[in-house]
PDB file of C-alpha atoms in Angstrom:
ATOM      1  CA  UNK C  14     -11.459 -27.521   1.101  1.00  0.00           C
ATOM      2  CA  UNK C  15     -11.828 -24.365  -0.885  1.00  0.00           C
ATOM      3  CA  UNK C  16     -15.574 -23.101  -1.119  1.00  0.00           C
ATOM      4  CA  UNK C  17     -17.105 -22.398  -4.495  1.00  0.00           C
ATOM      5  CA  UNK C  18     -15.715 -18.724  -5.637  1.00  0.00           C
ATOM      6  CA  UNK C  19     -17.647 -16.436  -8.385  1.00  0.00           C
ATOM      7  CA  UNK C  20     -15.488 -17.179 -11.864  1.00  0.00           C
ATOM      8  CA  UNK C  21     -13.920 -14.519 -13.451  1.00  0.00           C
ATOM      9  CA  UNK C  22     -10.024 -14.462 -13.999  1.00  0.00           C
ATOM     10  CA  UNK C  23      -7.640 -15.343 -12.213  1.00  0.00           C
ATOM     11  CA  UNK C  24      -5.824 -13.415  -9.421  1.00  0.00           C
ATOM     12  CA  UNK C  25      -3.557 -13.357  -6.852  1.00  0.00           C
ATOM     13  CA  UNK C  26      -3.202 -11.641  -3.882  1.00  0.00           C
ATOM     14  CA  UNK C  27       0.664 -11.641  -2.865  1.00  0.00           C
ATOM     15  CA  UNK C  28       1.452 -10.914   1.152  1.00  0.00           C
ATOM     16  CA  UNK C  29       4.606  -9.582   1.863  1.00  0.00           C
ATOM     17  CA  UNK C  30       5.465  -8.870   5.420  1.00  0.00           C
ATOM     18  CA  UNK C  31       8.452  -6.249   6.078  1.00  0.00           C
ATOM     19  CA  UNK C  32      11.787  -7.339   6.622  1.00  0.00           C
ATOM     20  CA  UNK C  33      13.666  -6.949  10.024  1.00  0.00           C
ATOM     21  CA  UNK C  34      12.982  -3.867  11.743  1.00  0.00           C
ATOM     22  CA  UNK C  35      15.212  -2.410  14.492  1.00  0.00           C
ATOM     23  CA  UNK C  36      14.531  -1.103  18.096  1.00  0.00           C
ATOM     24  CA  UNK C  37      16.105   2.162  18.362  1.00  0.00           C
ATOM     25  CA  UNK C  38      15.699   3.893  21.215  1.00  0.00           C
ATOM     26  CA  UNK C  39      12.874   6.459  21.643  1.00  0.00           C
ATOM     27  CA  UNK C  40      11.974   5.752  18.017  1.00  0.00           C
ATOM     28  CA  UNK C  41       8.093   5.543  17.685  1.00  0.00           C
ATOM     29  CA  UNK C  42       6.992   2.345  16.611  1.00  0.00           C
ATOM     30  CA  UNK C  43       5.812   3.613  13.311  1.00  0.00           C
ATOM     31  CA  UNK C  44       9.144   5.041  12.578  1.00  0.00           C
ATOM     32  CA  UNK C  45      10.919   2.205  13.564  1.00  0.00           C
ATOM     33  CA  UNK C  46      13.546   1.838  10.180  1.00  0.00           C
ATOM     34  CA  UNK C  47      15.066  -1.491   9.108  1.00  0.00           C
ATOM     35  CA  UNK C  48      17.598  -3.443  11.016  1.00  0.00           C
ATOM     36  CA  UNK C  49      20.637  -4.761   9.072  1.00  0.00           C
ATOM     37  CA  UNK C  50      18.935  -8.162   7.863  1.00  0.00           C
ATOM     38  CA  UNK C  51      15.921  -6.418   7.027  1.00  0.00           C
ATOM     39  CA  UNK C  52      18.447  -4.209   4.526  1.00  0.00           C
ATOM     40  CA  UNK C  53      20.157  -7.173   3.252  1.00  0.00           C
ATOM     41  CA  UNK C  54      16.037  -9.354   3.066  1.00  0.00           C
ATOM     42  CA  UNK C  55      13.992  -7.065   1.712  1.00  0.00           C
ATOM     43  CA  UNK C  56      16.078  -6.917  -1.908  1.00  0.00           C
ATOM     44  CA  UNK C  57      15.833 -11.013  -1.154  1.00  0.00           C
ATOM     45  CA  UNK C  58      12.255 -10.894  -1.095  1.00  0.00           C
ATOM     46  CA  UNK C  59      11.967  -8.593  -4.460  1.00  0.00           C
ATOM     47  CA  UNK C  60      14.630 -11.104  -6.156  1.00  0.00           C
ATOM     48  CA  UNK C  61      12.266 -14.057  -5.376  1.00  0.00           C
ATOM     49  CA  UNK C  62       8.916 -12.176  -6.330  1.00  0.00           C
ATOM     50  CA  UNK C  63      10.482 -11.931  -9.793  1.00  0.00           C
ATOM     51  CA  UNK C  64      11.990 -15.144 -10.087  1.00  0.00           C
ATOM     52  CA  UNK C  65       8.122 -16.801  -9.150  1.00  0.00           C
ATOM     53  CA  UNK C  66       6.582 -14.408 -11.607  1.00  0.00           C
ATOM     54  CA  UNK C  67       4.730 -12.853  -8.902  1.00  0.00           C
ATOM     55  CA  UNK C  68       5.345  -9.113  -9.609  1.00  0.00           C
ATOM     56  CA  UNK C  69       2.308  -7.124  -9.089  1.00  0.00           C
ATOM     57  CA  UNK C  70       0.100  -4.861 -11.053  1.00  0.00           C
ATOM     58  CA  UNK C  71      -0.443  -2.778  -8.136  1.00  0.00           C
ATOM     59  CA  UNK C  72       1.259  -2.362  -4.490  1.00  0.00           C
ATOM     60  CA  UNK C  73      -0.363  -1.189  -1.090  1.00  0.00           C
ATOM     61  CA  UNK C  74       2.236  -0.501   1.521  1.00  0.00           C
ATOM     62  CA  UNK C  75       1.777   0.577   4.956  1.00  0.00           C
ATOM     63  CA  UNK C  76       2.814   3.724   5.825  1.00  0.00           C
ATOM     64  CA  UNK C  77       5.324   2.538   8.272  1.00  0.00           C
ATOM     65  CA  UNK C  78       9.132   3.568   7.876  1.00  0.00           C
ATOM     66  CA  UNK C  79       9.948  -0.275   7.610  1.00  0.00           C
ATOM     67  CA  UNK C  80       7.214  -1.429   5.522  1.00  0.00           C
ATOM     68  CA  UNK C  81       8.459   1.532   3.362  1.00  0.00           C
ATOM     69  CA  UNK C  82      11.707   0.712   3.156  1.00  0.00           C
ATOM     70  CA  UNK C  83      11.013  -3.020   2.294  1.00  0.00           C
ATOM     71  CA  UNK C  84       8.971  -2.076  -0.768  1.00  0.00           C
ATOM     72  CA  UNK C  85      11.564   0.687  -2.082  1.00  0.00           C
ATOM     73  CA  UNK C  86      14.397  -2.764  -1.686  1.00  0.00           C
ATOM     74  CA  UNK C  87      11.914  -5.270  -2.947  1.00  0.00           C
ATOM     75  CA  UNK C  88      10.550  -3.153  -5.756  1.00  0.00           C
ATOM     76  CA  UNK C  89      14.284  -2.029  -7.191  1.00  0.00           C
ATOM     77  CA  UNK C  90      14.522  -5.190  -7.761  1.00  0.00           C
ATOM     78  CA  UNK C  91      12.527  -5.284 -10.965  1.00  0.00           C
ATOM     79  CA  UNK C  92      12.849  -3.672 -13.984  1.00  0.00           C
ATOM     80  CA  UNK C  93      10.056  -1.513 -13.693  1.00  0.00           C
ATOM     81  CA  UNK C  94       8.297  -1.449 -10.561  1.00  0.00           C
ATOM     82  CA  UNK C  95       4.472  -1.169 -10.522  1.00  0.00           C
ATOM     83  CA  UNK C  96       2.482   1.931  -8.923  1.00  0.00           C
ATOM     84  CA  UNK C  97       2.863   2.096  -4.720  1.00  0.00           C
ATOM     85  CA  UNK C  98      -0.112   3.114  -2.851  1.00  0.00           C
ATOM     86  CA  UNK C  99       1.287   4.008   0.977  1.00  0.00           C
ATOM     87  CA  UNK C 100      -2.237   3.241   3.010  1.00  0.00           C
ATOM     88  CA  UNK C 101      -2.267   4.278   6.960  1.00  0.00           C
ATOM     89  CA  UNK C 102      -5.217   1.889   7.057  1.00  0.00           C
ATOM     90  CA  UNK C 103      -2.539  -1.201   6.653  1.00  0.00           C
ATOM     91  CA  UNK C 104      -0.476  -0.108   9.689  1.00  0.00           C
ATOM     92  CA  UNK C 105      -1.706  -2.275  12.755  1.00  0.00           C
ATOM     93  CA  UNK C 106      -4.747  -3.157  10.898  1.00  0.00           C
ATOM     94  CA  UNK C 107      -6.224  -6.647  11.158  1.00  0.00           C
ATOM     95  CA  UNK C 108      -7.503  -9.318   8.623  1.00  0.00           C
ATOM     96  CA  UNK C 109     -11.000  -7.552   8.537  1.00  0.00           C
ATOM     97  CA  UNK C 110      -8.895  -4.151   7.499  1.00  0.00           C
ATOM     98  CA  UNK C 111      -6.719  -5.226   5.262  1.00  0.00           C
ATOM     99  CA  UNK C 112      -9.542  -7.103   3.686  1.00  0.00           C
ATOM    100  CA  UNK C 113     -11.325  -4.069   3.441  1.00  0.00           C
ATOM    101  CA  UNK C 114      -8.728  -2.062   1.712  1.00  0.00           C
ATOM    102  CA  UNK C 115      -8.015  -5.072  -0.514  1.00  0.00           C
ATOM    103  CA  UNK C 116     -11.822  -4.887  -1.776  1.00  0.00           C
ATOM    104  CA  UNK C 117     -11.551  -0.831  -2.543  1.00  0.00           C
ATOM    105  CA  UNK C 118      -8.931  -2.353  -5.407  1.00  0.00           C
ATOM    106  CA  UNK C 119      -9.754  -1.774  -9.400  1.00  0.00           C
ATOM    107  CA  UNK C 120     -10.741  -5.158 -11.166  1.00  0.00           C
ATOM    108  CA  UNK C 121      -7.941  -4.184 -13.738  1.00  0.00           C
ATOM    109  CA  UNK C 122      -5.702  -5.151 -11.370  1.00  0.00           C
ATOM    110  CA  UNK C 123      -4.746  -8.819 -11.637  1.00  0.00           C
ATOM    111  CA  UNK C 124      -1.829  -9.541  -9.204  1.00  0.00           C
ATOM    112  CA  UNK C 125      -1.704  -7.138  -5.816  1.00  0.00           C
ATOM    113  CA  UNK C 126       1.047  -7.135  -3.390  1.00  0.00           C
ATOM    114  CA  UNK C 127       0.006  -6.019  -0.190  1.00  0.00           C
ATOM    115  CA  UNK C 128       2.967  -5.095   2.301  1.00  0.00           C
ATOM    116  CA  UNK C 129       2.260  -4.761   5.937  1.00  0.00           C
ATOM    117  CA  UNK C 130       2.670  -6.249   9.371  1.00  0.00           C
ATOM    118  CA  UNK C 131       2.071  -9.168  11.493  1.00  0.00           C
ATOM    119  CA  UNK C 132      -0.261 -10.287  13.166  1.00  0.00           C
ATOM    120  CA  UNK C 133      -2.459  -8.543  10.282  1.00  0.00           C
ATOM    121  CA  UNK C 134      -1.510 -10.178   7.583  1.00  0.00           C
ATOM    122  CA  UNK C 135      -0.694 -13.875   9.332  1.00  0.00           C
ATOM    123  CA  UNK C 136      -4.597 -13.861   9.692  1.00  0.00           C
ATOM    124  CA  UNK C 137      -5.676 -12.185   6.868  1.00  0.00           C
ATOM    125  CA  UNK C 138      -3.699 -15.461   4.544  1.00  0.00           C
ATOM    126  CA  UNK C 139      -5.495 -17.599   6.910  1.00  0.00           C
ATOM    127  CA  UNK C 140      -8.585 -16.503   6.688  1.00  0.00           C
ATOM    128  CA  UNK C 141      -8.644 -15.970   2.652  1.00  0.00           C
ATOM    129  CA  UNK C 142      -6.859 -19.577   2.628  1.00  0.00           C
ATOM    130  CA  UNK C 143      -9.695 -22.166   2.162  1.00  0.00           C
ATOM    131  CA  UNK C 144      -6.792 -24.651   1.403  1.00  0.00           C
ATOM    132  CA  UNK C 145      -3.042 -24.348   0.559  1.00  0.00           C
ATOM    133  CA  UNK C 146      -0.593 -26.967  -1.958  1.00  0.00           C
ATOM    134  CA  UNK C 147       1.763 -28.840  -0.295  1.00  0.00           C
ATOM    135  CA  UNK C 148       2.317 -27.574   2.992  1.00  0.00           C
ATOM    136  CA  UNK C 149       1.737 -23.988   2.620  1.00  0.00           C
ATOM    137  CA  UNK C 150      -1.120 -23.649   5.312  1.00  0.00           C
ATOM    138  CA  UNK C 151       1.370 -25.465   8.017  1.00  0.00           C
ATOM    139  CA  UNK C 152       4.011 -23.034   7.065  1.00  0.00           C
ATOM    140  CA  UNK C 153       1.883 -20.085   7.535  1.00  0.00           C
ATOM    141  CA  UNK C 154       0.167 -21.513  10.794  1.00  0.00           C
ATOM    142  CA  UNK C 155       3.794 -22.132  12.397  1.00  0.00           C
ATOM    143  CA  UNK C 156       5.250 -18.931  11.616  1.00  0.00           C
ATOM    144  CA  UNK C 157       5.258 -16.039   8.896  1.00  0.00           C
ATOM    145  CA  UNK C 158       8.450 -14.263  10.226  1.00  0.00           C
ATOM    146  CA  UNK C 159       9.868 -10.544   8.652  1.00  0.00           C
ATOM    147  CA  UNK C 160      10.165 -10.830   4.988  1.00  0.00           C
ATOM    148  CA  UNK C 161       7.869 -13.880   3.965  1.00  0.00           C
ATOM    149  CA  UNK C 162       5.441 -14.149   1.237  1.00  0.00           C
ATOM    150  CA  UNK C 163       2.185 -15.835   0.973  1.00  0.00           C
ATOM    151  CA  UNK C 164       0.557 -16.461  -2.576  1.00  0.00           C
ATOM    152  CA  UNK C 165      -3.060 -16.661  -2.641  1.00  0.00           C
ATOM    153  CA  UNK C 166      -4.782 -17.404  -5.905  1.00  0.00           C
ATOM    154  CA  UNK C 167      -8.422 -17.254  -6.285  1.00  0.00           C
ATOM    155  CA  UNK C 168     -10.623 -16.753  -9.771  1.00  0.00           C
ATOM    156  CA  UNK C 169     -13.065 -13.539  -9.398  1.00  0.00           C
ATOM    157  CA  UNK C 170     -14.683 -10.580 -11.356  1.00  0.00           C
ATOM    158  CA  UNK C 171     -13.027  -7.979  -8.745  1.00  0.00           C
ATOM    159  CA  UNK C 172     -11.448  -7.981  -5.753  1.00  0.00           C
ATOM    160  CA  UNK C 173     -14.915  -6.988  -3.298  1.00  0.00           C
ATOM    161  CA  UNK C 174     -15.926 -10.516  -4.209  1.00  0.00           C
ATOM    162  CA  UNK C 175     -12.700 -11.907  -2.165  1.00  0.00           C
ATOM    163  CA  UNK C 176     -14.119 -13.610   0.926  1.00  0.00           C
ATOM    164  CA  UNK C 177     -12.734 -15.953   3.546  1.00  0.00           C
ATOM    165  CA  UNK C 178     -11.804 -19.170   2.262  1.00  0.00           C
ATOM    166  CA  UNK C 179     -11.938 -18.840  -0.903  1.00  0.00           C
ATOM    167  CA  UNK C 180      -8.478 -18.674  -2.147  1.00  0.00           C
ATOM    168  CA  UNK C 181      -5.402 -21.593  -2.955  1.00  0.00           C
ATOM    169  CA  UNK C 182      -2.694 -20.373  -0.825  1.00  0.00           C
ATOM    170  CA  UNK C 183      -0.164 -21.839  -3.499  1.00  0.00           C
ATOM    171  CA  UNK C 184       2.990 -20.893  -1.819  1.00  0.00           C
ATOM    172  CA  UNK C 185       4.891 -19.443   1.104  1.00  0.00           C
ATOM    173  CA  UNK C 186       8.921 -18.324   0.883  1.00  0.00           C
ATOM    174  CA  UNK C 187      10.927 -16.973   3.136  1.00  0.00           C
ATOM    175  CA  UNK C 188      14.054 -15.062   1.108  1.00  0.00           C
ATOM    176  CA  UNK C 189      16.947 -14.449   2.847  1.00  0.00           C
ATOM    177  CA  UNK C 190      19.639 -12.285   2.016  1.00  0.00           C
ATOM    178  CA  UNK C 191      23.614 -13.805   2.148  1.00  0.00           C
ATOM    179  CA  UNK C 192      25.451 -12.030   5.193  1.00  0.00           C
ATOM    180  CA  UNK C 193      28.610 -10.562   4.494  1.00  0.00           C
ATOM    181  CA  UNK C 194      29.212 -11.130   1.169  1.00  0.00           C
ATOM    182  CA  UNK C 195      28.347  -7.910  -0.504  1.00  0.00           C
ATOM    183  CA  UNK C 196      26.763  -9.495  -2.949  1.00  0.00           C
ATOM    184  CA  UNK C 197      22.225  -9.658  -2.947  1.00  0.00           C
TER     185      UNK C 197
END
């Protein structure tokens, strides 16, 4: 059950995790680019954030190469994509982190996408979740693989008054991209 929030309008927080990431070889892990799927997911994932009408106001992407990459394939996916802010407080960070940067965000902003890495994020739409439609909550507690979203809604005058479960988690996808048909 979701505890009482503060009114004020309605927003949503939108968790993207970064598509597939490869291994090469003596590549730090913070440099580590995208792996084939990840090239062919991460335009997925922008395709589906438009076609839920979940396209942000604002973005915060981790600095990382992959998270990167899956916001510049996500975001050319829209029309006109919203302002970027690459944070090196989202790489590795946990729920309590990203949290924190979430709060530092303007109350003009009514939709935020927030682009990072597991197990971060997994934890941060758990904690924020204080209850989830359909089975939302079960996806996210099984798995919340490269390239899913989470949708959190919550009602609030700004985003410092976000606190642990006090938000809908109202959906979870997982877009794919089609192998080997050229086509997104």
């Amino acid at each position: 059950m979701i505890a009482r929030a503060v009114t004020g309008p309605l927003r949503r927080l939108v968790v993207l995790r970064h598509a597939k990431s490869a291994w090469p070889e003596g590549t730090a892990d913070h440099e580590r680019p995208l792996a084939t799927r990840g090239l062919r997911d991460a335009p997925a994932a922008g395709r589906a954030l438009a076609e839920a009408d979940c396209l942000p106001d604002l973005a915060l992407c981790s600095t990382a190469v992959r998270a990167r990459q899956t916001w510049e394939l996500a975001s050319a996916q829209w029309g006109t994509p919203p302002p970027v802010r690459h944070d090196p407080r989202l790489y590795g960070a946990g729920a309590a982190g990203l949290l924190s940067v979430v709060h530092e965000v303007s109350a003009e902003v009514e939709t935020l996408l927030l682009v990072g890495h597991n197990p971060g994020l997994e934890e941060l739409v758990l904690d924020l979740a204080g209850d989830g439609l359909d089975d939302a909550l079960a996806v996210v507690r099984a798995k919340f693989p490269t390239s899913a979203i989470a949708v959190l809604a919550w009602h609030g005058p700004a985003w410092d008054a976000l606190v642990p479960g006090t938000a809908l988690l109202t959906g979870v996808l997982v877009p794919r991209g089609r192998k080997g048909t050229g086509k997104k």
